[in-house]
Each structure stands twice: as structure tokens, then as C-alpha cells.
Amino acid sequence: YKRQEFLERVKPMGIFSIGELELLYPGLDKRRLYEWQLKNYIIKLRNGWYCLPEFLMENYSSWIIANRVHEPSYLSLESALSYHGIIPEGVYMTTSLTTNRTIRLSMAGSSYSYSSIRNDLFFGYELIETAYHHRKIRMAETAKALIDFFYLHPEYNTEQEILQLRLNGPALSEGIPIEKLRFYLSRYQNLKLEKRISAMLHIYNHA
């Protein structure tokens, strides 16, 4: 296989599986993958998944990787809260929710975590188009990211504990669609979660 032709085929994909390569190259000899790794044409992310070395330099590479290697999943928790400007600091781990099993992965020097939720709670995300060949990623909406966070972090239970999170007050005051948040919250049927969300809303003048 000619390298330039190979690069042109896989570059728009960003991340690709063995199955996708076999569709591009029927009868693909798996030994080719090992040869390409030795030549640094491709990088192995985990079993069955690869990418181009230059793809890892792209701004959105970790999000695209997160969406694909453990499906179905969408970005939420700290990653989504950072994207929406709710938490000020950068996030060292890419965080997602999935109806698959809970798992932590280390791929190409970056950390990824997936927290498992019930099928009926897998909603509230939007498709965000990235600058990388218009690839779209699933990202939790602001309201859903907040609910997901407090659902999976019951240790933030009181107003004093919630204040320790140092959430971005102006962003919360301006960016929470309250009606949508309350509608999403009602689908959880969880009184303790409702109390935690109410405490957060009270702090940021949404009570």
C-alpha cells in the first residue's frame, strides 16, 4: 500500500478501527499494521483502534477518540463543564458517560474515564462540529453535564461543599436553562439529587 494514498484515505477519519481499515483494504494482512507502527505511520491507541501521529496534535483529538473507542458514550462531567465554561481550570482527564461498562483507559499518553449510567439516563447531549474535517462529537448540554456531575458525585451534598467546587458563578447565572434542567432532573426520580441541584441553584441565585 502506498503511504500517501493510505494517509489520504484515513486522515479525515482521525481515528480508525481494524474493521474500517479492512473495508478500505479488503484482505488486509494484519502484519501490515505492525509494520506501519514501526515506521510511525500509525499509532496504536488500544486493541483494535489506531490513529495517525499528527492527529494527536489536533485540538479535538481527545474528544473524537473518547466518543469512538467506548461506545455508546458522550462527553460529560468535568470535560463538558470545562467546555461550557462552568469550571475554570483545565481538565487532565477526558470524562464521558456510557451505557457500556465503567472503565478507565490510557491511550497515547492521555487519560480517559467512562462512567456507566442506565440506558434511560443516556440523553441530553448535542452534536458539536469540530474543526477537524467537520467531525462531530457528542457533548453533554450544560444542564445535563451539571446533573450528571451531581448524580455521580453525591459527596457534594451541602452548599458549603458545593462552593468548594469553585463553579463559575456568572456562567451559571447566565447559562443554565432552568426549565430544561428541571425537566431533565425529573427523569431521574431521585430526591437526594434534586436536593443537591437545589442547593447549587440557591448558591447561584436561581432558587
PDB file of C-alpha atoms in Angstrom:
ATOM      1  CA  TYR A   1       0.000   0.000   0.000  1.00  0.00           C
ATOM      2  CA  LYS A   2       1.340   3.414  -0.939  1.00  0.00           C
ATOM      3  CA  ARG A   3       1.826   5.623   2.103  1.00  0.00           C
ATOM      4  CA  GLN A   4       0.403   8.786   0.525  1.00  0.00           C
ATOM      5  CA  GLU A   5      -2.726   7.005  -0.647  1.00  0.00           C
ATOM      6  CA  PHE A   6      -3.142   5.451   2.792  1.00  0.00           C
ATOM      7  CA  LEU A   7      -2.770   8.828   4.514  1.00  0.00           C
ATOM      8  CA  GLU A   8      -5.327  10.457   2.225  1.00  0.00           C
ATOM      9  CA  ARG A   9      -7.843   7.724   2.991  1.00  0.00           C
ATOM     10  CA  VAL A  10      -7.544   7.664   6.751  1.00  0.00           C
ATOM     11  CA  LYS A  11      -6.714  11.288   7.618  1.00  0.00           C
ATOM     12  CA  PRO A  12     -10.340  12.539   7.520  1.00  0.00           C
ATOM     13  CA  MET A  13     -11.312   9.712   9.871  1.00  0.00           C
ATOM     14  CA  GLY A  14      -8.920  10.813  12.600  1.00  0.00           C
ATOM     15  CA  ILE A  15      -9.270   7.547  14.467  1.00  0.00           C
ATOM     16  CA  PHE A  16      -9.956   4.240  12.752  1.00  0.00           C
ATOM     17  CA  SER A  17     -10.612   0.647  13.695  1.00  0.00           C
ATOM     18  CA  ILE A  18      -9.255  -2.535  12.193  1.00  0.00           C
ATOM     19  CA  GLY A  19     -12.723  -3.153  10.768  1.00  0.00           C
ATOM     20  CA  GLU A  20     -12.702   0.195   8.989  1.00  0.00           C
ATOM     21  CA  LEU A  21      -9.246  -0.490   7.560  1.00  0.00           C
ATOM     22  CA  GLU A  22     -10.432  -3.854   6.279  1.00  0.00           C
ATOM     23  CA  LEU A  23     -13.253  -2.092   4.439  1.00  0.00           C
ATOM     24  CA  LEU A  24     -10.718   0.223   2.814  1.00  0.00           C
ATOM     25  CA  TYR A  25      -8.273  -2.610   2.129  1.00  0.00           C
ATOM     26  CA  PRO A  26     -10.111  -5.923   1.669  1.00  0.00           C
ATOM     27  CA  GLY A  27      -7.905  -8.837   2.638  1.00  0.00           C
ATOM     28  CA  LEU A  28      -5.675  -6.617   4.757  1.00  0.00           C
ATOM     29  CA  ASP A  29      -2.741  -8.522   6.228  1.00  0.00           C
ATOM     30  CA  LYS A  30      -2.679  -7.703   9.961  1.00  0.00           C
ATOM     31  CA  ARG A  31       1.122  -7.741   9.835  1.00  0.00           C
ATOM     32  CA  ARG A  32       0.897  -4.502   7.870  1.00  0.00           C
ATOM     33  CA  LEU A  33      -0.430  -2.758  10.970  1.00  0.00           C
ATOM     34  CA  TYR A  34       2.640  -3.764  12.932  1.00  0.00           C
ATOM     35  CA  GLU A  35       4.919  -2.601  10.104  1.00  0.00           C
ATOM     36  CA  TRP A  36       3.120   0.740   9.930  1.00  0.00           C
ATOM     37  CA  GLN A  37       3.542   1.181  13.689  1.00  0.00           C
ATOM     38  CA  LEU A  38       7.284   0.508  13.433  1.00  0.00           C
ATOM     39  CA  LYS A  39       7.529   3.135  10.688  1.00  0.00           C
ATOM     40  CA  ASN A  40       5.425   5.540  12.800  1.00  0.00           C
ATOM     41  CA  TYR A  41       2.774   5.771  10.099  1.00  0.00           C
ATOM     42  CA  ILE A  42       0.132   4.950  12.708  1.00  0.00           C
ATOM     43  CA  ILE A  43      -0.154   4.801  16.497  1.00  0.00           C
ATOM     44  CA  LYS A  44      -1.984   2.059  18.337  1.00  0.00           C
ATOM     45  CA  LEU A  45      -4.407   3.569  20.847  1.00  0.00           C
ATOM     46  CA  ARG A  46      -5.739   0.280  22.223  1.00  0.00           C
ATOM     47  CA  ASN A  47      -6.699  -3.106  20.833  1.00  0.00           C
ATOM     48  CA  GLY A  48      -8.415  -2.577  17.505  1.00  0.00           C
ATOM     49  CA  TRP A  49      -8.009   1.219  17.362  1.00  0.00           C
ATOM     50  CA  TYR A  50      -5.379   3.355  15.646  1.00  0.00           C
ATOM     51  CA  CYS A  51      -4.725   6.942  14.588  1.00  0.00           C
ATOM     52  CA  LEU A  52      -2.149   8.984  12.709  1.00  0.00           C
ATOM     53  CA  PRO A  53       0.608  10.568  14.851  1.00  0.00           C
ATOM     54  CA  GLU A  54      -0.292  14.059  13.627  1.00  0.00           C
ATOM     55  CA  PHE A  55      -3.935  13.558  14.613  1.00  0.00           C
ATOM     56  CA  LEU A  56      -2.919  13.653  18.283  1.00  0.00           C
ATOM     57  CA  MET A  57      -1.739  17.244  17.768  1.00  0.00           C
ATOM     58  CA  GLU A  58      -5.245  18.376  16.829  1.00  0.00           C
ATOM     59  CA  ASN A  59      -7.274  20.342  19.403  1.00  0.00           C
ATOM     60  CA  TYR A  60     -10.219  17.972  19.305  1.00  0.00           C
ATOM     61  CA  SER A  61      -8.406  14.652  19.050  1.00  0.00           C
ATOM     62  CA  SER A  62      -9.097  13.519  22.623  1.00  0.00           C
ATOM     63  CA  TRP A  63     -12.809  14.236  22.251  1.00  0.00           C
ATOM     64  CA  ILE A  64     -13.058  12.321  18.972  1.00  0.00           C
ATOM     65  CA  ILE A  65     -11.121   9.419  20.488  1.00  0.00           C
ATOM     66  CA  ALA A  66     -13.329   9.421  23.593  1.00  0.00           C
ATOM     67  CA  ASN A  67     -16.527   9.242  21.559  1.00  0.00           C
ATOM     68  CA  ARG A  68     -15.358   6.328  19.452  1.00  0.00           C
ATOM     69  CA  VAL A  69     -13.323   3.824  21.455  1.00  0.00           C
ATOM     70  CA  HIS A  70     -16.010   3.030  24.052  1.00  0.00           C
ATOM     71  CA  GLU A  71     -19.480   3.350  22.581  1.00  0.00           C
ATOM     72  CA  PRO A  72     -22.132   4.471  23.101  1.00  0.00           C
ATOM     73  CA  SER A  73     -20.807   7.441  25.039  1.00  0.00           C
ATOM     74  CA  TYR A  74     -20.912  11.200  25.247  1.00  0.00           C
ATOM     75  CA  LEU A  75     -18.578  13.725  26.879  1.00  0.00           C
ATOM     76  CA  SER A  76     -19.866  14.952  30.222  1.00  0.00           C
ATOM     77  CA  LEU A  77     -18.826  15.697  33.818  1.00  0.00           C
ATOM     78  CA  GLU A  78     -15.604  17.756  34.055  1.00  0.00           C
ATOM     79  CA  SER A  79     -14.903  17.717  30.308  1.00  0.00           C
ATOM     80  CA  ALA A  80     -18.332  19.108  29.413  1.00  0.00           C
ATOM     81  CA  LEU A  81     -18.368  21.550  32.351  1.00  0.00           C
ATOM     82  CA  SER A  82     -14.990  22.874  31.201  1.00  0.00           C
ATOM     83  CA  TYR A  83     -16.246  23.162  27.597  1.00  0.00           C
ATOM     84  CA  HIS A  84     -19.275  25.177  28.775  1.00  0.00           C
ATOM     85  CA  GLY A  85     -17.113  27.403  30.987  1.00  0.00           C
ATOM     86  CA  ILE A  86     -18.669  26.196  34.249  1.00  0.00           C
ATOM     87  CA  ILE A  87     -15.358  25.158  35.773  1.00  0.00           C
ATOM     88  CA  PRO A  88     -12.419  27.496  35.171  1.00  0.00           C
ATOM     89  CA  GLU A  89      -9.474  25.128  35.234  1.00  0.00           C
ATOM     90  CA  GLY A  90      -8.337  22.752  32.532  1.00  0.00           C
ATOM     91  CA  VAL A  91      -9.208  19.089  32.838  1.00  0.00           C
ATOM     92  CA  TYR A  92      -6.447  16.483  32.922  1.00  0.00           C
ATOM     93  CA  MET A  93      -8.737  13.553  32.086  1.00  0.00           C
ATOM     94  CA  THR A  94     -11.315  13.272  29.316  1.00  0.00           C
ATOM     95  CA  THR A  95     -14.573  12.284  31.023  1.00  0.00           C
ATOM     96  CA  SER A  96     -17.552  10.576  29.416  1.00  0.00           C
ATOM     97  CA  LEU A  97     -20.751   8.751  30.302  1.00  0.00           C
ATOM     98  CA  THR A  98     -21.679   5.439  28.728  1.00  0.00           C
ATOM     99  CA  THR A  99     -24.309   2.726  28.893  1.00  0.00           C
ATOM    100  CA  ASN A 100     -21.398   0.328  28.491  1.00  0.00           C
ATOM    101  CA  ARG A 101     -19.215  -0.678  31.440  1.00  0.00           C
ATOM    102  CA  THR A 102     -17.317   1.777  33.631  1.00  0.00           C
ATOM    103  CA  ILE A 103     -13.679   1.870  32.566  1.00  0.00           C
ATOM    104  CA  ARG A 104     -10.535   3.988  32.651  1.00  0.00           C
ATOM    105  CA  LEU A 105      -8.177   3.972  29.706  1.00  0.00           C
ATOM    106  CA  SER A 106      -4.748   5.381  28.997  1.00  0.00           C
ATOM    107  CA  MET A 107      -4.168   5.996  25.300  1.00  0.00           C
ATOM    108  CA  ALA A 108      -1.242   7.773  23.658  1.00  0.00           C
ATOM    109  CA  GLY A 109      -0.261   9.358  26.956  1.00  0.00           C
ATOM    110  CA  SER A 110      -3.729  10.724  27.783  1.00  0.00           C
ATOM    111  CA  SER A 111      -6.281   9.504  30.328  1.00  0.00           C
ATOM    112  CA  TYR A 112      -9.927   8.727  29.628  1.00  0.00           C
ATOM    113  CA  SER A 113     -12.673   7.770  32.041  1.00  0.00           C
ATOM    114  CA  TYR A 114     -16.127   6.378  31.284  1.00  0.00           C
ATOM    115  CA  SER A 115     -18.799   6.245  33.982  1.00  0.00           C
ATOM    116  CA  SER A 116     -21.684   3.870  33.407  1.00  0.00           C
ATOM    117  CA  ILE A 117     -25.283   5.101  33.579  1.00  0.00           C
ATOM    118  CA  ARG A 118     -28.644   3.473  32.937  1.00  0.00           C
ATOM    119  CA  ASN A 119     -29.993   3.419  29.399  1.00  0.00           C
ATOM    120  CA  ASP A 120     -32.883   5.731  30.323  1.00  0.00           C
ATOM    121  CA  LEU A 121     -30.419   8.406  31.522  1.00  0.00           C
ATOM    122  CA  PHE A 122     -28.456   8.438  28.285  1.00  0.00           C
ATOM    123  CA  PHE A 123     -29.786  11.715  26.861  1.00  0.00           C
ATOM    124  CA  GLY A 124     -29.175  15.458  26.974  1.00  0.00           C
ATOM    125  CA  TYR A 125     -26.189  15.678  24.643  1.00  0.00           C
ATOM    126  CA  GLU A 126     -25.710  17.631  21.451  1.00  0.00           C
ATOM    127  CA  LEU A 127     -23.572  17.129  18.371  1.00  0.00           C
ATOM    128  CA  ILE A 128     -20.715  19.633  18.265  1.00  0.00           C
ATOM    129  CA  GLU A 129     -18.905  20.068  14.953  1.00  0.00           C
ATOM    130  CA  THR A 130     -15.142  20.266  15.353  1.00  0.00           C
ATOM    131  CA  ALA A 131     -12.621  21.931  13.094  1.00  0.00           C
ATOM    132  CA  TYR A 132     -11.124  18.526  12.270  1.00  0.00           C
ATOM    133  CA  HIS A 133     -12.663  17.620   8.893  1.00  0.00           C
ATOM    134  CA  HIS A 134     -16.072  18.602  10.323  1.00  0.00           C
ATOM    135  CA  ARG A 135     -16.054  15.557  12.578  1.00  0.00           C
ATOM    136  CA  LYS A 136     -18.859  15.798  15.148  1.00  0.00           C
ATOM    137  CA  ILE A 137     -18.654  14.775  18.788  1.00  0.00           C
ATOM    138  CA  ARG A 138     -21.354  14.077  21.368  1.00  0.00           C
ATOM    139  CA  MET A 139     -21.153  16.623  24.194  1.00  0.00           C
ATOM    140  CA  ALA A 140     -23.493  16.972  27.180  1.00  0.00           C
ATOM    141  CA  GLU A 141     -25.569  20.138  27.271  1.00  0.00           C
ATOM    142  CA  THR A 142     -24.865  22.465  30.210  1.00  0.00           C
ATOM    143  CA  ALA A 143     -27.925  21.312  32.171  1.00  0.00           C
ATOM    144  CA  LYS A 144     -27.192  17.632  31.631  1.00  0.00           C
ATOM    145  CA  ALA A 145     -23.492  17.971  32.463  1.00  0.00           C
ATOM    146  CA  LEU A 146     -24.396  19.548  35.816  1.00  0.00           C
ATOM    147  CA  ILE A 147     -26.963  16.868  36.632  1.00  0.00           C
ATOM    148  CA  ASP A 148     -24.575  14.108  35.574  1.00  0.00           C
ATOM    149  CA  PHE A 149     -21.880  15.562  37.815  1.00  0.00           C
ATOM    150  CA  PHE A 150     -24.028  15.796  40.932  1.00  0.00           C
ATOM    151  CA  TYR A 151     -25.596  12.409  40.191  1.00  0.00           C
ATOM    152  CA  LEU A 152     -22.195  10.726  40.155  1.00  0.00           C
ATOM    153  CA  HIS A 153     -20.658  12.869  42.909  1.00  0.00           C
ATOM    154  CA  PRO A 154     -23.053  12.628  45.877  1.00  0.00           C
ATOM    155  CA  GLU A 155     -20.230  13.763  48.170  1.00  0.00           C
ATOM    156  CA  TYR A 156     -21.051  17.359  47.131  1.00  0.00           C
ATOM    157  CA  ASN A 157     -24.174  17.496  49.235  1.00  0.00           C
ATOM    158  CA  THR A 158     -24.315  20.830  51.084  1.00  0.00           C
ATOM    159  CA  GLU A 159     -23.943  24.409  49.912  1.00  0.00           C
ATOM    160  CA  GLN A 160     -20.577  24.620  51.666  1.00  0.00           C
ATOM    161  CA  GLU A 161     -19.337  21.507  49.858  1.00  0.00           C
ATOM    162  CA  ILE A 162     -20.673  22.753  46.521  1.00  0.00           C
ATOM    163  CA  LEU A 163     -18.886  26.079  46.998  1.00  0.00           C
ATOM    164  CA  GLN A 164     -15.613  24.154  47.191  1.00  0.00           C
ATOM    165  CA  LEU A 165     -16.074  23.237  43.518  1.00  0.00           C
ATOM    166  CA  ARG A 166     -15.429  26.897  42.600  1.00  0.00           C
ATOM    167  CA  LEU A 167     -18.008  26.838  39.823  1.00  0.00           C
ATOM    168  CA  ASN A 168     -18.124  29.845  37.521  1.00  0.00           C
ATOM    169  CA  GLY A 169     -20.931  31.935  39.032  1.00  0.00           C
ATOM    170  CA  PRO A 170     -21.542  34.290  36.076  1.00  0.00           C
ATOM    171  CA  ALA A 171     -21.557  31.389  33.614  1.00  0.00           C
ATOM    172  CA  LEU A 172     -24.043  29.516  35.793  1.00  0.00           C
ATOM    173  CA  SER A 173     -26.243  32.560  36.271  1.00  0.00           C
ATOM    174  CA  GLU A 174     -26.393  33.229  32.535  1.00  0.00           C
ATOM    175  CA  GLY A 175     -26.020  29.793  31.035  1.00  0.00           C
ATOM    176  CA  ILE A 176     -28.392  27.436  32.829  1.00  0.00           C
ATOM    177  CA  PRO A 177     -31.672  26.816  31.009  1.00  0.00           C
ATOM    178  CA  ILE A 178     -33.651  26.309  34.219  1.00  0.00           C
ATOM    179  CA  GLU A 179     -36.763  24.772  32.668  1.00  0.00           C
ATOM    180  CA  LYS A 180     -34.692  22.229  30.767  1.00  0.00           C
ATOM    181  CA  LEU A 181     -32.630  21.457  33.865  1.00  0.00           C
ATOM    182  CA  ARG A 182     -35.772  20.801  35.929  1.00  0.00           C
ATOM    183  CA  PHE A 183     -37.273  18.659  33.164  1.00  0.00           C
ATOM    184  CA  TYR A 184     -34.110  16.574  32.856  1.00  0.00           C
ATOM    185  CA  LEU A 185     -33.914  16.282  36.637  1.00  0.00           C
ATOM    186  CA  SER A 186     -37.470  14.958  36.836  1.00  0.00           C
ATOM    187  CA  ARG A 187     -36.479  11.978  34.706  1.00  0.00           C
ATOM    188  CA  TYR A 188     -34.061  10.781  37.395  1.00  0.00           C
ATOM    189  CA  GLN A 189     -36.741  10.387  40.093  1.00  0.00           C
ATOM    190  CA  ASN A 190     -34.064  10.974  42.726  1.00  0.00           C
ATOM    191  CA  LEU A 191     -34.952  13.197  45.689  1.00  0.00           C
ATOM    192  CA  LYS A 192     -31.390  13.378  47.033  1.00  0.00           C
ATOM    193  CA  LEU A 193     -30.138  14.503  43.639  1.00  0.00           C
ATOM    194  CA  GLU A 194     -32.899  17.114  43.462  1.00  0.00           C
ATOM    195  CA  LYS A 195     -31.773  18.497  46.838  1.00  0.00           C
ATOM    196  CA  ARG A 196     -28.166  18.778  45.653  1.00  0.00           C
ATOM    197  CA  ILE A 197     -29.231  20.589  42.489  1.00  0.00           C
ATOM    198  CA  SER A 198     -31.497  22.890  44.531  1.00  0.00           C
ATOM    199  CA  ALA A 199     -28.549  23.733  46.793  1.00  0.00           C
ATOM    200  CA  MET A 200     -26.453  24.614  43.760  1.00  0.00           C
ATOM    201  CA  LEU A 201     -29.234  26.759  42.291  1.00  0.00           C
ATOM    202  CA  HIS A 202     -29.685  28.562  45.602  1.00  0.00           C
ATOM    203  CA  ILE A 203     -25.993  29.478  45.693  1.00  0.00           C
ATOM    204  CA  TYR A 204     -26.145  30.966  42.203  1.00  0.00           C
ATOM    205  CA  ASN A 205     -29.420  32.844  42.698  1.00  0.00           C
ATOM    206  CA  HIS A 206     -31.680  30.506  40.777  1.00  0.00           C
ATOM    207  CA  ALA A 207     -33.731  29.388  43.795  1.00  0.00           C
TER     208      ALA A 207
END
